[in-house]
mmCIF file of C-alpha atoms and ligand atoms in Angstrom:
data_model
loop_
_atom_site.group_PDB
_atom_site.id
_atom_site.type_symbol
_atom_site.label_atom_id
_atom_site.label_comp_id
_atom_site.label_asym_id
_atom_site.label_seq_id
_atom_site.Cartn_x
_atom_site.Cartn_y
_atom_site.Cartn_z
ATOM 1 C CA MET A 1 -15.944 22.058 -10.060
ATOM 2 C CA PRO A 2 -14.869 18.804 -11.618
ATOM 3 C CA VAL A 3 -11.491 19.217 -13.354
ATOM 4 C CA ASP A 4 -11.512 17.503 -17.157
ATOM 5 C CA PRO A 5 -9.689 15.043 -17.859
ATOM 6 C CA PRO A 6 -9.688 14.207 -13.731
ATOM 7 C CA LEU A 7 -6.120 14.432 -11.933
ATOM 8 C CA VAL A 8 -4.634 11.298 -10.822
ATOM 9 C CA PHE A 9 -3.054 10.708 -7.387
ATOM 10 C CA ARG A 10 -1.927 7.622 -5.896
ATOM 11 C CA PHE A 11 -0.591 6.538 -2.856
ATOM 12 C CA ALA A 12 2.348 3.892 -3.034
ATOM 13 C CA PRO A 13 3.519 2.204 -0.001
ATOM 14 C CA SER A 14 6.153 -0.422 0.209
ATOM 15 C CA PRO A 15 4.707 -3.596 2.168
ATOM 16 C CA ASN A 16 8.140 -4.042 3.675
ATOM 17 C CA GLY A 17 6.825 -3.226 7.289
ATOM 18 C CA PRO A 18 3.454 -2.404 9.185
ATOM 19 C CA LEU A 19 2.265 1.318 8.176
ATOM 20 C CA HIS A 20 2.420 4.118 10.655
ATOM 21 C CA LEU A 21 0.869 7.726 11.352
ATOM 22 C CA GLY A 22 3.224 8.919 8.585
ATOM 23 C CA HIS A 23 1.444 6.666 5.784
ATOM 24 C CA ALA A 24 -1.907 7.585 7.119
ATOM 25 C CA TYR A 25 -0.982 11.417 6.421
ATOM 26 C CA SER A 26 0.160 10.213 3.183
ATOM 27 C CA ALA A 27 -2.665 8.462 2.192
ATOM 28 C CA LEU A 28 -5.298 10.477 3.419
ATOM 29 C CA LEU A 29 -3.796 13.746 2.191
ATOM 30 C CA ASN A 30 -3.662 12.033 -1.467
ATOM 31 C CA ALA A 31 -7.389 11.009 -1.208
ATOM 32 C CA ARG A 32 -8.308 14.356 0.092
ATOM 33 C CA PHE A 33 -6.413 16.227 -3.043
ATOM 34 C CA ALA A 34 -8.413 13.970 -5.122
ATOM 35 C CA ALA A 35 -11.851 14.395 -3.540
ATOM 36 C CA GLU A 36 -11.471 18.186 -3.499
ATOM 37 C CA THR A 37 -10.707 17.788 -7.308
ATOM 38 C CA ALA A 38 -13.377 15.019 -8.406
ATOM 39 C CA GLY A 39 -9.972 13.360 -9.194
ATOM 40 C CA ARG A 40 -9.080 9.503 -9.227
ATOM 41 C CA PHE A 41 -7.062 7.876 -6.226
ATOM 42 C CA LEU A 42 -5.068 4.919 -6.992
ATOM 43 C CA LEU A 43 -2.960 2.554 -4.884
ATOM 44 C CA ARG A 44 0.081 0.831 -5.762
ATOM 45 C CA LEU A 45 2.069 -1.756 -4.026
ATOM 46 C CA GLU A 46 6.119 -1.128 -4.327
ATOM 47 C CA ASP A 47 6.858 -4.272 -3.327
ATOM 48 C CA ILE A 48 10.051 -4.921 -6.010
ATOM 49 C CA ASP A 49 12.450 -6.001 -3.015
ATOM 50 C CA PRO A 50 11.512 -9.687 -2.364
ATOM 51 C CA VAL A 51 13.596 -10.072 0.600
ATOM 52 C CA ARG A 52 11.865 -7.066 2.572
ATOM 53 C CA CYS A 53 8.230 -7.138 1.278
ATOM 54 C CA ARG A 54 5.948 -10.022 2.539
ATOM 55 C CA PRO A 55 2.319 -10.907 1.724
ATOM 56 C CA ASP A 56 1.147 -10.606 5.351
ATOM 57 C CA PHE A 57 2.319 -6.526 5.286
ATOM 58 C CA GLU A 58 0.425 -6.367 2.315
ATOM 59 C CA ARG A 59 -2.775 -7.507 3.778
ATOM 60 C CA MET A 60 -2.311 -5.521 6.662
ATOM 61 C CA ALA A 61 -1.744 -2.227 4.641
ATOM 62 C CA LEU A 62 -4.835 -2.832 2.863
ATOM 63 C CA ASP A 63 -6.773 -3.498 6.310
ATOM 64 C CA ASP A 64 -5.375 -0.575 7.742
ATOM 65 C CA LEU A 65 -6.111 1.750 4.820
ATOM 66 C CA ALA A 66 -9.596 0.453 4.509
ATOM 67 C CA TRP A 67 -10.271 1.181 8.271
ATOM 68 C CA LEU A 68 -9.020 4.583 7.557
ATOM 69 C CA GLY A 69 -12.218 4.836 5.531
ATOM 70 C CA LEU A 70 -10.242 4.560 2.180
ATOM 71 C CA THR A 71 -11.461 3.303 -1.020
ATOM 72 C CA TRP A 72 -9.128 3.068 -4.181
ATOM 73 C CA GLU A 73 -9.429 1.879 -7.794
ATOM 74 C CA THR A 74 -8.988 -2.057 -8.735
ATOM 75 C CA PRO A 75 -6.945 -3.334 -9.591
ATOM 76 C CA VAL A 76 -4.147 -2.247 -7.565
ATOM 77 C CA ARG A 77 -1.099 -2.396 -9.227
ATOM 78 C CA ARG A 78 1.724 -4.749 -7.238
ATOM 79 C CA GLN A 79 4.987 -3.737 -8.791
ATOM 80 C CA SER A 80 6.427 -7.434 -8.929
ATOM 81 C CA GLU A 81 3.913 -8.213 -11.416
ATOM 82 C CA HIS A 82 5.215 -5.632 -13.982
ATOM 83 C CA CYS A 83 8.909 -6.570 -14.128
ATOM 84 C CA GLU A 84 8.554 -6.642 -18.076
ATOM 85 C CA ASP A 85 7.618 -2.913 -17.951
ATOM 86 C CA TYR A 86 10.574 -2.045 -15.881
ATOM 87 C CA ARG A 87 12.625 -4.449 -18.097
ATOM 88 C CA ALA A 88 11.756 -2.391 -21.416
ATOM 89 C CA ALA A 89 12.678 0.847 -19.796
ATOM 90 C CA LEU A 90 15.963 -0.631 -18.815
ATOM 91 C CA GLU A 91 16.604 -1.857 -22.301
ATOM 92 C CA ARG A 92 16.090 1.501 -23.792
ATOM 93 C CA LEU A 93 19.009 3.248 -21.484
ATOM 94 C CA ILE A 94 21.155 0.108 -21.991
ATOM 95 C CA SER A 95 21.034 0.798 -25.631
ATOM 96 C CA ALA A 96 21.463 4.449 -25.181
ATOM 97 C CA GLY A 97 24.563 4.000 -23.199
ATOM 98 C CA PHE A 98 23.191 5.863 -20.364
ATOM 99 C CA VAL A 99 23.582 3.168 -17.661
ATOM 100 C CA TYR A 100 26.599 0.725 -17.050
ATOM 101 C CA PRO A 101 27.291 -2.295 -15.119
ATOM 102 C CA ALA A 102 29.343 -1.842 -11.904
ATOM 103 C CA PHE A 103 30.363 -4.831 -9.996
ATOM 104 C CA LEU A 104 31.526 -3.036 -6.587
ATOM 105 C CA SER A 105 29.456 -4.303 -3.696
ATOM 106 C CA ARG A 106 27.828 -1.739 -1.002
ATOM 107 C CA ALA A 107 30.186 -3.301 1.362
ATOM 108 C CA GLN A 108 33.446 -2.140 -0.877
ATOM 109 C CA ILE A 109 32.087 1.502 -1.511
ATOM 110 C CA LYS A 110 31.446 1.433 2.474
ATOM 111 C CA ALA A 111 34.991 0.567 3.063
ATOM 112 C CA ARG A 112 36.096 3.467 1.053
ATOM 113 C CA ALA A 113 33.792 5.734 2.629
ATOM 114 C CA ALA A 114 35.413 5.127 6.134
ATOM 115 C CA ASP A 115 37.221 8.459 4.981
ATOM 116 C CA PRO A 116 34.943 11.183 6.809
ATOM 117 C CA THR A 117 35.533 13.479 3.767
ATOM 118 C CA TRP A 118 33.944 10.900 1.270
ATOM 119 C CA PRO A 119 31.082 12.586 -0.577
ATOM 120 C CA ARG A 120 27.607 11.446 0.362
ATOM 121 C CA ASP A 121 24.154 11.554 -1.339
ATOM 122 C CA PRO A 122 20.920 13.511 0.239
ATOM 123 C CA ASP A 123 20.173 10.231 2.001
ATOM 124 C CA GLY A 124 23.636 10.355 3.837
ATOM 125 C CA ALA A 125 25.185 6.847 1.897
ATOM 126 C CA PRO A 126 28.157 7.386 0.417
ATOM 127 C CA LEU A 127 28.633 8.100 -3.055
ATOM 128 C CA TYR A 128 29.744 5.441 -5.738
ATOM 129 C CA PRO A 129 33.273 6.182 -6.624
ATOM 130 C CA GLY A 130 33.050 5.627 -10.286
ATOM 131 C CA ASP A 131 35.668 2.894 -10.858
ATOM 132 C CA GLU A 132 33.897 1.011 -13.600
ATOM 133 C CA HIS A 133 32.646 4.161 -15.295
ATOM 134 C CA ASP A 134 35.423 4.253 -17.894
ATOM 135 C CA TRP A 135 35.735 0.387 -18.636
ATOM 136 C CA SER A 136 35.791 -0.895 -22.205
ATOM 137 C CA THR A 137 33.106 -2.509 -23.823
ATOM 138 C CA ALA A 138 35.108 -5.998 -23.663
ATOM 139 C CA ARG A 139 35.858 -5.590 -19.926
ATOM 140 C CA ARG A 140 32.424 -4.945 -19.357
ATOM 141 C CA GLU A 141 31.371 -7.920 -21.136
ATOM 142 C CA ALA A 142 33.939 -10.236 -19.785
ATOM 143 C CA ALA A 143 32.753 -9.342 -16.588
ATOM 144 C CA ILE A 144 29.207 -9.787 -17.011
ATOM 145 C CA ALA A 145 30.021 -13.402 -18.544
ATOM 146 C CA SER A 146 31.669 -13.833 -15.156
ATOM 147 C CA GLY A 147 28.427 -14.296 -13.384
ATOM 148 C CA ALA A 148 29.497 -11.831 -10.789
ATOM 149 C CA PRO A 149 26.672 -9.841 -9.418
ATOM 150 C CA PHE A 150 26.338 -6.412 -10.843
ATOM 151 C CA ALA A 151 24.171 -3.173 -10.736
ATOM 152 C CA TRP A 152 23.045 -1.102 -13.563
ATOM 153 C CA ARG A 153 24.164 2.506 -12.858
ATOM 154 C CA LEU A 154 23.210 5.583 -14.237
ATOM 155 C CA ASP A 155 26.061 7.432 -16.340
ATOM 156 C CA VAL A 156 24.922 11.092 -14.731
ATOM 157 C CA ALA A 157 27.203 13.089 -16.398
ATOM 158 C CA ARG A 158 26.575 11.589 -20.083
ATOM 159 C CA ALA A 159 22.828 11.408 -19.258
ATOM 160 C CA LEU A 160 22.894 15.157 -18.744
ATOM 161 C CA ALA A 161 24.945 16.290 -21.449
ATOM 162 C CA ALA A 162 22.364 14.538 -23.705
ATOM 163 C CA VAL A 163 19.483 16.068 -21.993
ATOM 164 C CA GLY A 164 21.198 19.191 -22.578
ATOM 165 C CA GLN A 165 18.507 21.478 -20.715
ATOM 166 C CA THR A 166 18.062 22.437 -17.205
ATOM 167 C CA LEU A 167 15.947 20.103 -15.223
ATOM 168 C CA THR A 168 13.033 21.457 -13.097
ATOM 169 C CA TRP A 169 10.013 20.372 -11.560
ATOM 170 C CA HIS A 170 6.886 21.748 -10.148
ATOM 171 C CA GLU A 171 6.452 22.058 -6.290
ATOM 172 C CA SER A 172 3.254 22.757 -5.116
ATOM 173 C CA GLY A 173 4.204 21.403 -1.216
ATOM 174 C CA ALA A 174 7.701 22.205 0.153
ATOM 175 C CA GLY A 175 11.192 20.777 0.347
ATOM 176 C CA PRO A 176 12.788 20.631 3.658
ATOM 177 C CA GLY A 177 14.151 24.186 3.256
ATOM 178 C CA GLY A 178 10.570 25.483 2.350
ATOM 179 C CA GLU A 179 11.385 25.352 -1.672
ATOM 180 C CA THR A 180 8.398 25.600 -3.709
ATOM 181 C CA GLY A 181 7.524 26.583 -7.228
ATOM 182 C CA VAL A 182 9.716 25.622 -10.099
ATOM 183 C CA ILE A 183 12.632 23.570 -8.424
ATOM 184 C CA PRO A 184 16.133 22.704 -10.342
ATOM 185 C CA ALA A 185 16.552 19.269 -9.935
ATOM 186 C CA ASP A 186 20.327 18.280 -9.309
ATOM 187 C CA PRO A 187 20.481 14.368 -10.003
ATOM 188 C CA ALA A 188 24.319 14.665 -9.865
ATOM 189 C CA ARG A 189 24.099 14.956 -6.244
ATOM 190 C CA TRP A 190 23.162 11.096 -6.291
ATOM 191 C CA GLY A 191 26.299 10.098 -8.239
ATOM 192 C CA ASP A 192 26.113 7.276 -10.431
ATOM 193 C CA VAL A 193 22.888 5.995 -8.700
ATOM 194 C CA ILE A 194 21.661 2.419 -9.325
ATOM 195 C CA ILE A 195 18.870 1.860 -11.985
ATOM 196 C CA ALA A 196 18.592 -1.889 -11.897
ATOM 197 C CA ARG A 197 20.221 -5.105 -10.789
ATOM 198 C CA LYS A 198 21.479 -8.224 -12.218
ATOM 199 C CA ASP A 199 18.533 -10.016 -11.194
ATOM 200 C CA ILE A 200 15.699 -7.361 -10.739
ATOM 201 C CA PRO A 201 15.409 -5.311 -13.946
ATOM 202 C CA THR A 202 14.593 -2.235 -11.794
ATOM 203 C CA SER A 203 15.168 0.061 -8.578
ATOM 204 C CA TYR A 204 12.750 2.227 -6.945
ATOM 205 C CA HIS A 205 13.894 4.955 -9.204
ATOM 206 C CA LEU A 206 13.202 3.302 -12.257
ATOM 207 C CA ALA A 207 9.784 1.373 -11.271
ATOM 208 C CA VAL A 208 8.557 5.054 -9.809
ATOM 209 C CA VAL A 209 8.681 6.798 -13.184
ATOM 210 C CA VAL A 210 7.651 4.086 -15.216
ATOM 211 C CA ASP A 211 4.464 3.346 -13.119
ATOM 212 C CA ASP A 212 3.616 7.244 -12.534
ATOM 213 C CA ALA A 213 3.632 7.563 -16.444
ATOM 214 C CA LEU A 214 1.795 4.176 -16.867
ATOM 215 C CA GLN A 215 -0.713 4.834 -14.598
ATOM 216 C CA GLY A 216 -1.281 8.805 -16.047
ATOM 217 C CA ILE A 217 -0.331 9.895 -12.455
ATOM 218 C CA THR A 218 -0.818 13.999 -12.664
ATOM 219 C CA HIS A 219 0.181 14.831 -9.512
ATOM 220 C CA VAL A 220 2.777 13.085 -7.184
ATOM 221 C CA VAL A 221 2.154 13.454 -3.720
ATOM 222 C CA ARG A 222 4.441 11.847 -1.135
ATOM 223 C CA GLY A 223 6.540 12.884 1.801
ATOM 224 C CA GLN A 224 9.520 15.486 2.066
ATOM 225 C CA ASP A 225 11.917 12.146 2.705
ATOM 226 C CA LEU A 226 11.756 11.704 -0.903
ATOM 227 C CA TYR A 227 12.143 15.410 -2.160
ATOM 228 C CA PHE A 228 15.544 15.237 -3.528
ATOM 229 C CA ALA A 229 14.988 11.969 -5.117
ATOM 230 C CA THR A 230 12.664 13.911 -7.456
ATOM 231 C CA ALA A 231 15.656 15.068 -9.473
ATOM 232 C CA VAL A 232 16.814 11.560 -10.653
ATOM 233 C CA HIS A 233 13.069 11.004 -11.355
ATOM 234 C CA ARG A 234 12.982 14.011 -13.566
ATOM 235 C CA LEU A 235 16.162 12.914 -15.197
ATOM 236 C CA LEU A 236 14.471 9.377 -16.085
ATOM 237 C CA GLN A 237 11.523 10.942 -17.111
ATOM 238 C CA VAL A 238 13.350 12.994 -19.939
ATOM 239 C CA LEU A 239 15.512 9.924 -21.160
ATOM 240 C CA LEU A 240 12.682 7.729 -21.542
ATOM 241 C CA GLY A 241 10.388 10.442 -23.027
ATOM 242 C CA LEU A 242 7.955 10.242 -20.270
ATOM 243 C CA PRO A 243 5.425 13.070 -19.108
ATOM 244 C CA ALA A 244 6.479 15.227 -15.845
ATOM 245 C CA PRO A 245 3.607 15.105 -13.042
ATOM 246 C CA ARG A 246 3.633 18.004 -10.387
ATOM 247 C CA TYR A 247 5.099 17.105 -7.125
ATOM 248 C CA HIS A 248 3.872 17.872 -3.963
ATOM 249 C CA HIS A 249 5.952 16.864 -1.022
ATOM 250 C CA HIS A 250 4.277 16.904 2.232
ATOM 251 C CA ARG A 251 5.620 17.330 5.937
ATOM 252 C CA LEU A 252 6.853 14.019 7.767
ATOM 253 C CA ILE A 253 4.812 13.075 10.868
ATOM 254 C CA LEU A 254 7.537 12.912 13.749
ATOM 255 C CA ASP A 255 7.506 11.166 16.763
ATOM 256 C CA ALA A 256 7.630 12.642 20.372
ATOM 257 C CA GLN A 257 11.356 12.846 20.284
ATOM 258 C CA GLY A 258 11.224 14.842 16.651
ATOM 259 C CA HIS A 259 12.350 11.708 14.835
ATOM 260 C CA LYS A 260 10.842 10.807 11.654
ATOM 261 C CA LEU A 261 8.757 7.417 12.203
ATOM 262 C CA ALA A 262 9.793 3.955 11.250
ATOM 263 C CA LYS A 263 8.167 0.985 10.200
ATOM 264 C CA SER A 264 9.704 -0.886 12.746
ATOM 265 C CA ASP A 265 8.428 1.345 15.831
ATOM 266 C CA GLY A 266 5.358 -0.380 16.495
ATOM 267 C CA ALA A 267 3.902 2.533 19.058
ATOM 268 C CA THR A 268 2.599 4.195 15.812
ATOM 269 C CA GLY A 269 1.704 1.652 13.375
ATOM 270 C CA LEU A 270 -1.873 1.776 12.485
ATOM 271 C CA SER A 271 -2.655 -1.657 13.593
ATOM 272 C CA GLU A 272 -1.317 -1.322 17.120
ATOM 273 C CA LEU A 273 -3.227 1.764 17.435
ATOM 274 C CA ARG A 274 -6.230 0.397 16.356
ATOM 275 C CA ALA A 275 -5.969 -2.447 18.892
ATOM 276 C CA ALA A 276 -5.287 0.146 21.521
ATOM 277 C CA GLY A 277 -8.619 1.385 20.877
ATOM 278 C CA TRP A 278 -8.230 4.423 18.413
ATOM 279 C CA THR A 279 -10.630 5.220 15.745
ATOM 280 C CA ALA A 280 -10.037 6.318 12.260
ATOM 281 C CA ARG A 281 -11.130 9.644 13.504
ATOM 282 C CA ASP A 282 -8.744 9.888 16.340
ATOM 283 C CA VAL A 283 -5.894 9.113 13.583
ATOM 284 C CA ARG A 284 -7.140 12.288 11.644
ATOM 285 C CA ALA A 285 -7.210 14.330 14.356
ATOM 286 C CA HIS A 286 -3.880 13.523 15.918
ATOM 287 C CA ILE A 287 -2.297 14.001 12.325
ATOM 288 C CA GLY A 288 -4.300 17.405 11.351
ATOM 289 C CA LEU A 289 -6.357 15.848 8.657
ATOM 290 C CA ALA A 290 -9.857 15.802 10.423
ATOM 291 C CA GLU A 291 -12.716 15.814 8.199
ATOM 292 C CA GLY A 292 -13.818 19.234 7.247
ATOM 293 C CA SER A 293 -10.648 20.867 8.578
HETATM 294 N N1 LIG B 301 7.261 3.401 -2.127
HETATM 295 C C1 LIG B 301 7.898 4.636 -1.465
HETATM 296 C C2 LIG B 301 7.870 4.572 -0.013
HETATM 297 O O1 LIG B 301 7.092 3.441 0.632
HETATM 298 C C3 LIG B 301 6.873 5.762 -1.846
HETATM 299 C C4 LIG B 301 7.161 6.121 -3.239
HETATM 300 C C5 LIG B 301 6.479 7.559 -3.959
HETATM 301 O O2 LIG B 301 5.663 8.069 -3.173
HETATM 302 O O3 LIG B 301 7.267 8.077 -4.708
HETATM 303 O O4 LIG B 301 8.580 5.175 0.489
#
């Protein structure tokens, strides 16, 4: 039965490599949920990284998705065309004092984290040590004026104190440990996470929450690798007064050795499989999403 207003789903790949079977699973699952609920299916290109994202990967992605038999609403939202939306959200976080400039480079953080007991985020990256958290406004302004590169980091402790409520999300899929239902969000596990950079007024985390809200996404259906990132997304949504979509994290498609698929692994790339004679039906059957199943 159609649901009114319609549920809104999105598949949001980053065009930084060829799509593989894991992307096919995510895209087809989103489209299936949309079809089953007479909902909407949107495609969003998450191309804020100008170094890794390329127009040829974007063209390949659109070709692969069409080959799978998918159709989506147009125009497709391309994040690189909407920096002003992210800048506006960033400005709000800056004026509220929820982010601060941090100049420590990734290499400097990595050097500190040579100590095996150094705390790490859920993706295994070393946590930012917080050196610049307590800098005075004058020191921050002087450092920015010096022209040094920096990142805007979220002051998680301050943000959580301001939010003053237990953050949760509604999960209808499952976390890596089978978690489902109402999930407590723990953004502090990510430390003072990067929200934007000096030259790019956003990060994955900020762009994804701004876009999900602007596009009226009601259900975020994506891989389990993004399960823990949802905690950061919920915090940003509350800080920015954005609605909370429901979340469905799905299983990852693994290779024969049980590893997560990588964009660099041609063997599972959709265009490679197509060239090797696979049909869209073969892909569906292989990933357990055969039509009528
Ligand atoms: N662009 C992200 C990726 O390709 C997905 C973002 C999301 O679904 O929230 O991994």
